[in-house]
Amino acid sequence: MKLAICTGGGDCPGLNPVIRAVVKYAKHRHNTEVVGIEESFNGLLTRPIRQQALTPESVADIFDRGGTILGTHNYGDTLRGADEKKHIALIKTGLKELGVECLLVVGGEGTQSMAQKLVRAGVKVIGIPKTIDNDLPGTDQTIGFSTCVDLVSDSVQRLRSTAESHDRIMIIEVMGRDSGYIALHGGIAGGAQIVLIPEINFSYDKIIAKIRKRQQEGRKYSLVVVSEGASPEGEASIYNQTFAKQKILGGIGQEVASKLRQLTAMDTRYTVLGHLQRGGAPNAVDKLLAARFAMAAVDLAIKEQFGKIVVLKGNRIASMPYESSHHFERFKIPADDELLQAAEGMGICLGR
Ligand code: F6P
């Protein structure tokens, strides 16, 4: 059997380790070759096909490298609209030309939705979950999330010393789209007092009450983590750019800063962490998760159990059929989430 692998959607730390682990495990355990498809599914839409022969030697040194050696593609659904049928046919024939039996798709919700269409069209696919946002349904964790949370946590801690020195309110805007996992995990781990997530429309009164309470207790600074998709009660999320007809979230950090400056008369500054959250070397957790997902995905392919996505459930790797949901939607933090409860239980203000 010959396998192919592609990486789709926004890049994240851990993509290169998963490529490396797939190639090494396939070769050493199953004597199976792997070919890399470039730029998500797009590499299969052109002729010649854009591909890379991957060997244990060629991937040996990519372990610590951020990004993806295969390239990726965000925005613009390759498998939607007028070209959907044509593109599916090109992908099918492309895999055939390469002699590939199964395509391993490393991606988040957008990429896995496209992979689901391929499964329905008869392509043999195995999915591997990745995204810093941790918002893919069915898995407790995605590759990239842990490294991102490390950075957010470290950044909040760095802001703390300067906030404390100047008696300031410091606001940090983080990614996550419509899910607040990055903000919640990074905020708790970094010691923020206020965490604003898209799942809870926040009230400025509640935030100010928290800041005032801290002042009365002698703590004259406050740290606020705000997720890019968060919004105040009665208002919608803020978008600050458009690309490929897609609106891109951003700006809520600045908005919260100017509002809090106005309402509290305190010195208030904001930082947007942006794409720093997607770059850099993966941490140990992401490298280990990449290795575990890679092994499970290759084993499923070898056993010809196609049409499944490997997932983390508790502390175990499992798999779920692409057909377990009609279509993939971004997963949001449920109301009974343990960390959500823990945050409020410890006195972190979620703006409600
Ligand atoms: O999905 C990952 C993510 O990093 C989101 O958190 C963020 O909103 C988005 O991608 C940004 O994507 P891009 O860099 O393509 O604009």
Coordinates of C-alpha atoms and ligand atoms in Angstrom, one line a residue:
M1 CA 0.0 0.0 0.0
K2 CA 1.1 3.6 -0.7
L3 CA -0.1 6.4 1.4
A4 CA -0.4 10.2 0.8
I5 CA -0.5 13.0 3.4
C6 CA -1.6 16.6 3.1
T7 CA -2.0 19.5 5.6
G8 CA -4.9 21.9 5.2
G9 CA -6.2 25.1 6.9
G10 CA -4.2 27.4 9.1
D11 CA -0.8 26.1 10.0
C12 CA 0.1 25.2 13.6
P13 CA 3.0 23.8 15.6
G14 CA 3.0 20.0 15.3
L15 CA 2.3 19.6 11.6
N16 CA 5.9 18.7 10.8
P17 CA 6.1 16.2 13.6
V18 CA 2.9 14.4 12.4
I19 CA 4.3 14.2 8.8
R20 CA 7.6 12.9 10.2
A21 CA 5.9 10.3 12.4
V22 CA 3.6 9.1 9.6
V23 CA 6.5 8.6 7.3
K24 CA 8.7 6.9 9.8
Y25 CA 6.0 4.7 11.3
A26 CA 4.7 3.7 7.9
K27 CA 8.1 2.7 6.7
H28 CA 9.5 1.0 9.9
R29 CA 6.4 -0.8 11.0
H30 CA 4.6 -1.5 7.7
N31 CA 7.3 -1.0 5.0
T32 CA 4.9 1.4 3.4
E33 CA 5.8 4.5 1.3
V34 CA 4.3 7.9 1.8
V35 CA 4.0 10.8 -0.6
G36 CA 3.4 14.4 0.5
I37 CA 0.7 16.4 -1.4
E38 CA 1.5 20.1 -1.4
E39 CA -0.7 23.0 -0.3
S40 CA -3.6 21.0 1.1
F41 CA -5.8 19.3 -1.6
N42 CA -4.6 21.9 -4.2
G43 CA -1.5 19.8 -5.1
L44 CA -3.8 17.2 -6.6
L45 CA -5.7 19.7 -8.7
T46 CA -2.8 20.6 -11.0
R47 CA -0.9 18.5 -13.5
P48 CA 1.8 17.8 -12.9
I49 CA 0.7 17.0 -9.4
R50 CA 2.5 19.0 -6.8
Q51 CA 4.0 16.3 -4.5
Q52 CA 7.1 15.4 -2.5
A53 CA 8.5 11.9 -2.0
L54 CA 8.9 11.6 1.7
T55 CA 11.4 9.2 3.3
P56 CA 12.5 8.7 6.9
E57 CA 15.7 10.4 5.9
S58 CA 14.0 13.4 4.2
V59 CA 11.8 14.1 7.3
A60 CA 14.4 13.3 10.0
D61 CA 15.2 16.9 10.8
I62 CA 11.7 18.5 10.7
F63 CA 10.8 17.4 14.3
D64 CA 11.2 20.9 15.8
R65 CA 10.2 23.0 12.9
G66 CA 7.0 25.1 13.0
G67 CA 4.7 25.3 10.0
T68 CA 4.4 22.5 7.4
I69 CA 7.0 21.4 4.8
L70 CA 4.0 20.5 2.6
G71 CA 2.5 24.0 2.6
T72 CA -1.1 24.6 3.4
H73 CA -4.1 26.7 2.3
N74 CA -6.7 28.6 4.3
Y75 CA -9.9 30.2 3.1
G76 CA -11.5 29.3 -0.2
D77 CA -13.3 25.9 -0.1
T78 CA -11.7 23.9 -2.9
L79 CA -14.6 21.5 -2.8
R80 CA -17.5 23.9 -2.9
G81 CA -19.4 25.7 -5.7
A82 CA -19.2 25.2 -9.4
D83 CA -15.9 23.4 -9.4
E84 CA -16.7 20.8 -6.7
K85 CA -17.3 17.8 -9.0
K86 CA -14.3 18.7 -11.3
H87 CA -12.0 19.0 -8.3
I88 CA -13.2 15.8 -6.7
A89 CA -12.5 14.0 -10.0
L90 CA -9.0 15.5 -10.2
I91 CA -8.2 14.4 -6.7
K92 CA -9.4 10.9 -7.4
T93 CA -7.5 10.6 -10.7
G94 CA -4.5 12.3 -9.1
L95 CA -4.3 9.7 -6.3
K96 CA -4.7 6.9 -8.8
E97 CA -1.8 8.3 -11.0
L98 CA 0.4 8.4 -7.9
G99 CA -0.6 4.8 -7.0
V100 CA -1.9 6.0 -3.6
E101 CA -4.5 3.9 -1.9
C102 CA -5.3 6.2 1.1
L103 CA -5.0 9.9 1.7
L104 CA -4.2 11.1 5.3
V105 CA -5.7 14.5 5.8
V106 CA -4.3 16.6 8.6
G107 CA -6.7 19.5 9.2
G108 CA -9.3 21.3 11.3
E109 CA -13.0 21.7 10.7
G110 CA -12.8 23.3 7.3
T111 CA -10.4 20.8 5.9
Q112 CA -12.1 17.8 7.5
S113 CA -15.5 19.0 6.0
M114 CA -13.8 18.8 2.6
A115 CA -12.3 15.4 3.4
Q116 CA -15.9 14.3 4.3
K117 CA -17.0 15.1 0.8
L118 CA -14.1 13.0 -0.6
V119 CA -15.2 10.1 1.6
R120 CA -18.7 10.4 0.2
A121 CA -17.2 10.4 -3.3
G122 CA -15.5 7.1 -2.6
V123 CA -12.0 8.4 -1.8
K124 CA -10.2 6.4 0.9
V125 CA -9.3 8.9 3.6
I126 CA -8.1 8.9 7.2
G127 CA -8.3 12.2 9.1
I128 CA -5.9 13.6 11.7
P129 CA -7.2 16.6 13.8
K130 CA -5.1 19.8 14.0
T131 CA -5.8 23.4 14.9
I132 CA -4.6 25.8 17.5
D133 CA -8.3 26.6 18.2
N134 CA -9.1 23.1 19.6
D135 CA -12.6 23.4 18.1
L136 CA -12.9 20.2 16.0
P137 CA -15.9 18.1 17.3
G138 CA -15.2 14.6 18.5
T139 CA -11.7 14.9 19.9
D140 CA -10.7 16.3 23.3
Q141 CA -7.5 17.8 21.8
T142 CA -6.1 18.8 18.4
I143 CA -2.4 19.1 17.4
G144 CA -1.2 22.7 17.9
F145 CA -3.5 23.7 20.8
S146 CA -1.1 22.9 23.6
T147 CA 1.8 24.9 22.1
C148 CA -0.5 27.8 21.5
V149 CA -1.7 27.7 25.1
D150 CA 1.9 27.7 26.3
L151 CA 2.5 30.9 24.4
V152 CA -0.7 32.6 25.6
S153 CA 0.0 31.6 29.2
D154 CA 3.6 32.9 29.0
S155 CA 2.5 36.1 27.4
V156 CA -0.1 36.8 30.1
Q157 CA 2.6 36.2 32.7
R158 CA 4.9 38.7 30.9
L159 CA 2.1 41.3 30.9
R160 CA 1.5 40.8 34.5
S161 CA 4.8 42.3 35.7
T162 CA 4.4 45.3 33.6
A163 CA 0.7 45.7 34.5
E164 CA 1.7 45.4 38.2
S165 CA 4.6 47.9 37.9
H166 CA 2.3 50.6 36.3
D167 CA -1.0 49.8 37.9
R168 CA -2.5 49.3 34.5
I169 CA -5.3 47.2 32.9
M170 CA -3.6 45.0 30.3
I171 CA -5.7 43.4 27.6
I172 CA -4.5 40.6 25.4
E173 CA -6.5 39.5 22.3
V174 CA -6.0 35.9 21.3
M175 CA -7.2 33.7 18.4
G176 CA -9.8 30.9 18.5
R177 CA -12.5 32.1 16.0
D178 CA -15.9 31.2 17.6
S179 CA -14.5 29.1 20.3
G180 CA -12.9 30.3 23.5
Y181 CA -10.6 27.3 24.3
I182 CA -7.3 29.3 23.7
A183 CA -8.5 32.2 25.8
L184 CA -9.8 30.0 28.6
H185 CA -6.9 27.7 28.9
G186 CA -4.2 30.3 28.3
G187 CA -6.0 32.8 30.6
I188 CA -6.2 30.4 33.5
A189 CA -2.7 29.1 33.1
G190 CA -1.3 32.6 32.8
G191 CA -3.1 34.0 35.8
A192 CA -5.6 36.4 34.1
Q193 CA -8.3 37.8 36.3
I194 CA -10.8 38.4 33.5
V195 CA -11.3 36.0 30.5
L196 CA -13.8 36.9 27.7
I197 CA -14.8 34.1 25.4
P198 CA -17.2 33.9 22.4
E199 CA -19.5 31.5 24.2
I200 CA -20.4 34.1 26.8
N201 CA -21.5 37.6 25.8
F202 CA -19.9 39.8 28.4
S203 CA -21.1 42.8 30.4
Y204 CA -18.8 45.8 31.0
D205 CA -20.5 46.3 34.4
K206 CA -19.3 42.8 35.5
I207 CA -15.7 43.5 34.3
I208 CA -15.6 46.8 36.0
A209 CA -17.0 45.4 39.2
K210 CA -14.1 42.8 39.2
I211 CA -11.5 45.5 38.6
R212 CA -12.9 47.7 41.4
K213 CA -13.0 44.8 43.8
R214 CA -9.4 44.1 43.1
Q215 CA -8.5 47.7 43.7
Q216 CA -10.3 47.7 47.0
E217 CA -8.2 44.6 47.9
G218 CA -5.1 46.6 47.1
R219 CA -4.4 45.1 43.6
K220 CA -4.3 48.0 41.3
Y221 CA -3.7 46.1 38.0
S222 CA -5.9 43.7 36.1
L223 CA -5.2 41.2 33.2
V224 CA -7.8 40.6 30.7
V225 CA -7.6 37.8 28.0
V226 CA -10.2 38.4 25.2
S227 CA -10.9 35.9 22.5
E228 CA -11.1 37.4 19.0
G229 CA -14.7 36.2 18.6
A230 CA -15.9 37.5 22.0
S231 CA -18.5 40.3 22.1
P232 CA -20.4 42.3 24.6
E233 CA -24.1 41.6 25.4
G234 CA -26.2 42.6 22.4
E235 CA -23.3 43.1 20.0
A236 CA -21.8 40.9 17.3
S237 CA -18.2 39.8 16.9
I238 CA -15.8 42.3 15.3
Y239 CA -14.1 41.7 12.0
N240 CA -11.3 43.9 10.8
Q241 CA -10.4 42.6 7.4
T242 CA -11.7 40.6 4.4
F243 CA -9.7 38.1 2.4
A244 CA -11.0 35.8 -0.3
K245 CA -14.5 37.0 0.5
Q246 CA -14.1 35.7 4.1
K247 CA -14.4 38.2 7.0
I248 CA -11.4 37.9 9.4
L249 CA -12.0 38.4 13.1
G250 CA -10.0 41.1 15.0
G251 CA -10.3 44.3 16.9
I252 CA -12.1 43.3 20.1
G253 CA -8.9 43.8 22.2
Q254 CA -8.7 47.4 21.1
E255 CA -12.4 48.0 21.6
V256 CA -12.4 46.5 25.2
A257 CA -9.3 48.6 26.0
S258 CA -10.8 51.9 24.9
K259 CA -14.1 51.1 26.7
L260 CA -12.4 50.2 29.9
R261 CA -10.2 53.3 29.7
Q262 CA -13.2 55.4 29.3
L263 CA -15.3 53.7 32.1
T264 CA -12.5 53.3 34.7
A265 CA -10.2 56.3 33.9
M266 CA -7.4 53.8 34.4
D267 CA -4.3 53.5 32.2
T268 CA -5.3 50.7 29.8
R269 CA -3.2 49.0 27.1
Y270 CA -3.8 46.2 24.7
T271 CA -1.7 43.6 22.9
V272 CA -2.8 41.4 19.9
L273 CA -0.9 38.1 20.0
G274 CA -1.9 37.3 16.4
H275 CA 0.0 34.8 14.3
L276 CA 2.7 34.4 17.0
Q277 CA 0.2 31.9 18.3
R278 CA 0.6 29.7 15.2
G279 CA 4.4 29.9 14.7
G280 CA 7.4 28.3 16.4
A281 CA 8.4 24.9 17.5
P282 CA 5.8 22.5 18.9
N283 CA 6.0 21.7 22.6
A284 CA 6.4 18.1 23.9
V285 CA 2.6 17.6 24.3
D286 CA 2.0 18.4 20.6
K287 CA 4.9 16.3 19.5
L288 CA 3.6 13.3 21.5
L289 CA 0.1 13.8 20.3
A290 CA 1.4 14.0 16.7
A291 CA 3.2 10.7 17.2
R292 CA 0.1 9.0 18.7
F293 CA -2.3 10.3 16.0
A294 CA 0.2 9.3 13.2
M295 CA 0.5 5.7 14.5
A296 CA -3.3 5.3 14.8
A297 CA -3.9 6.8 11.4
V298 CA -1.4 4.6 9.6
D299 CA -2.6 1.5 11.4
L300 CA -6.2 2.3 10.3
A301 CA -5.1 2.7 6.7
I302 CA -3.2 -0.6 6.8
K303 CA -6.3 -2.3 8.3
E304 CA -8.3 -0.7 5.4
Q305 CA -10.6 1.0 7.9
F306 CA -11.0 4.1 5.7
G307 CA -13.3 7.0 6.2
K308 CA -12.3 7.6 9.9
I309 CA -10.7 10.4 11.9
V310 CA -8.4 9.6 14.7
V311 CA -9.3 11.4 18.0
L312 CA -8.2 11.8 21.6
K313 CA -10.8 10.6 24.1
G314 CA -9.8 11.1 27.6
N315 CA -6.2 9.8 27.5
R316 CA -6.7 7.3 24.8
I317 CA -6.5 7.5 21.0
A318 CA -9.7 6.3 19.3
S319 CA -11.3 7.0 15.9
M320 CA -14.7 8.2 14.7
P321 CA -16.3 7.8 11.2
Y322 CA -16.5 10.9 9.1
E323 CA -20.2 10.1 8.9
S324 CA -20.6 10.5 12.7
S325 CA -21.8 14.0 12.0
H326 CA -23.7 15.2 8.9
H327 CA -21.2 18.1 8.5
F328 CA -18.4 19.4 10.7
E329 CA -19.1 22.6 12.7
R330 CA -16.7 24.4 14.9
F331 CA -17.0 23.0 18.4
K332 CA -17.6 25.5 21.2
I333 CA -16.9 25.3 25.0
P334 CA -20.0 23.5 26.5
A335 CA -21.7 25.3 29.4
D336 CA -20.7 22.5 31.8
D337 CA -17.0 22.5 30.8
E338 CA -14.9 21.6 33.8
L339 CA -12.4 24.4 33.3
L340 CA -15.1 26.9 32.7
Q341 CA -16.6 25.9 36.1
A342 CA -13.1 25.9 37.7
A343 CA -12.4 29.4 36.4
E344 CA -15.5 30.9 37.8
G345 CA -15.1 28.9 41.0
M346 CA -11.6 30.4 41.5
G347 CA -13.0 33.9 41.0
I348 CA -12.0 34.5 37.4
C349 CA -14.5 36.9 35.8
L350 CA -16.0 35.7 32.6
G351 CA -17.9 38.9 32.1
R352 CA -21.3 37.6 33.4
Ligands
F6P1 O1 -8.1 28.4 12.8 C1 -6.9 28.8 13.3 C2 -6.8 30.3 13.2 O2 -5.6 30.6 13.7 C3 -7.9 31.1 14.0 O3 -7.7 31.1 15.4 C4 -7.8 32.5 13.3 O4 -8.9 33.2 13.4 C5 -7.5 32.1 11.9 O5 -6.9 30.8 11.9 C6 -6.6 33.1 11.2 O6 -6.4 32.5 9.9 P1 -5.5 33.2 8.8 O7 -4.1 33.3 9.3 O8 -5.7 32.4 7.6 O9 -6.2 34.6 8.6

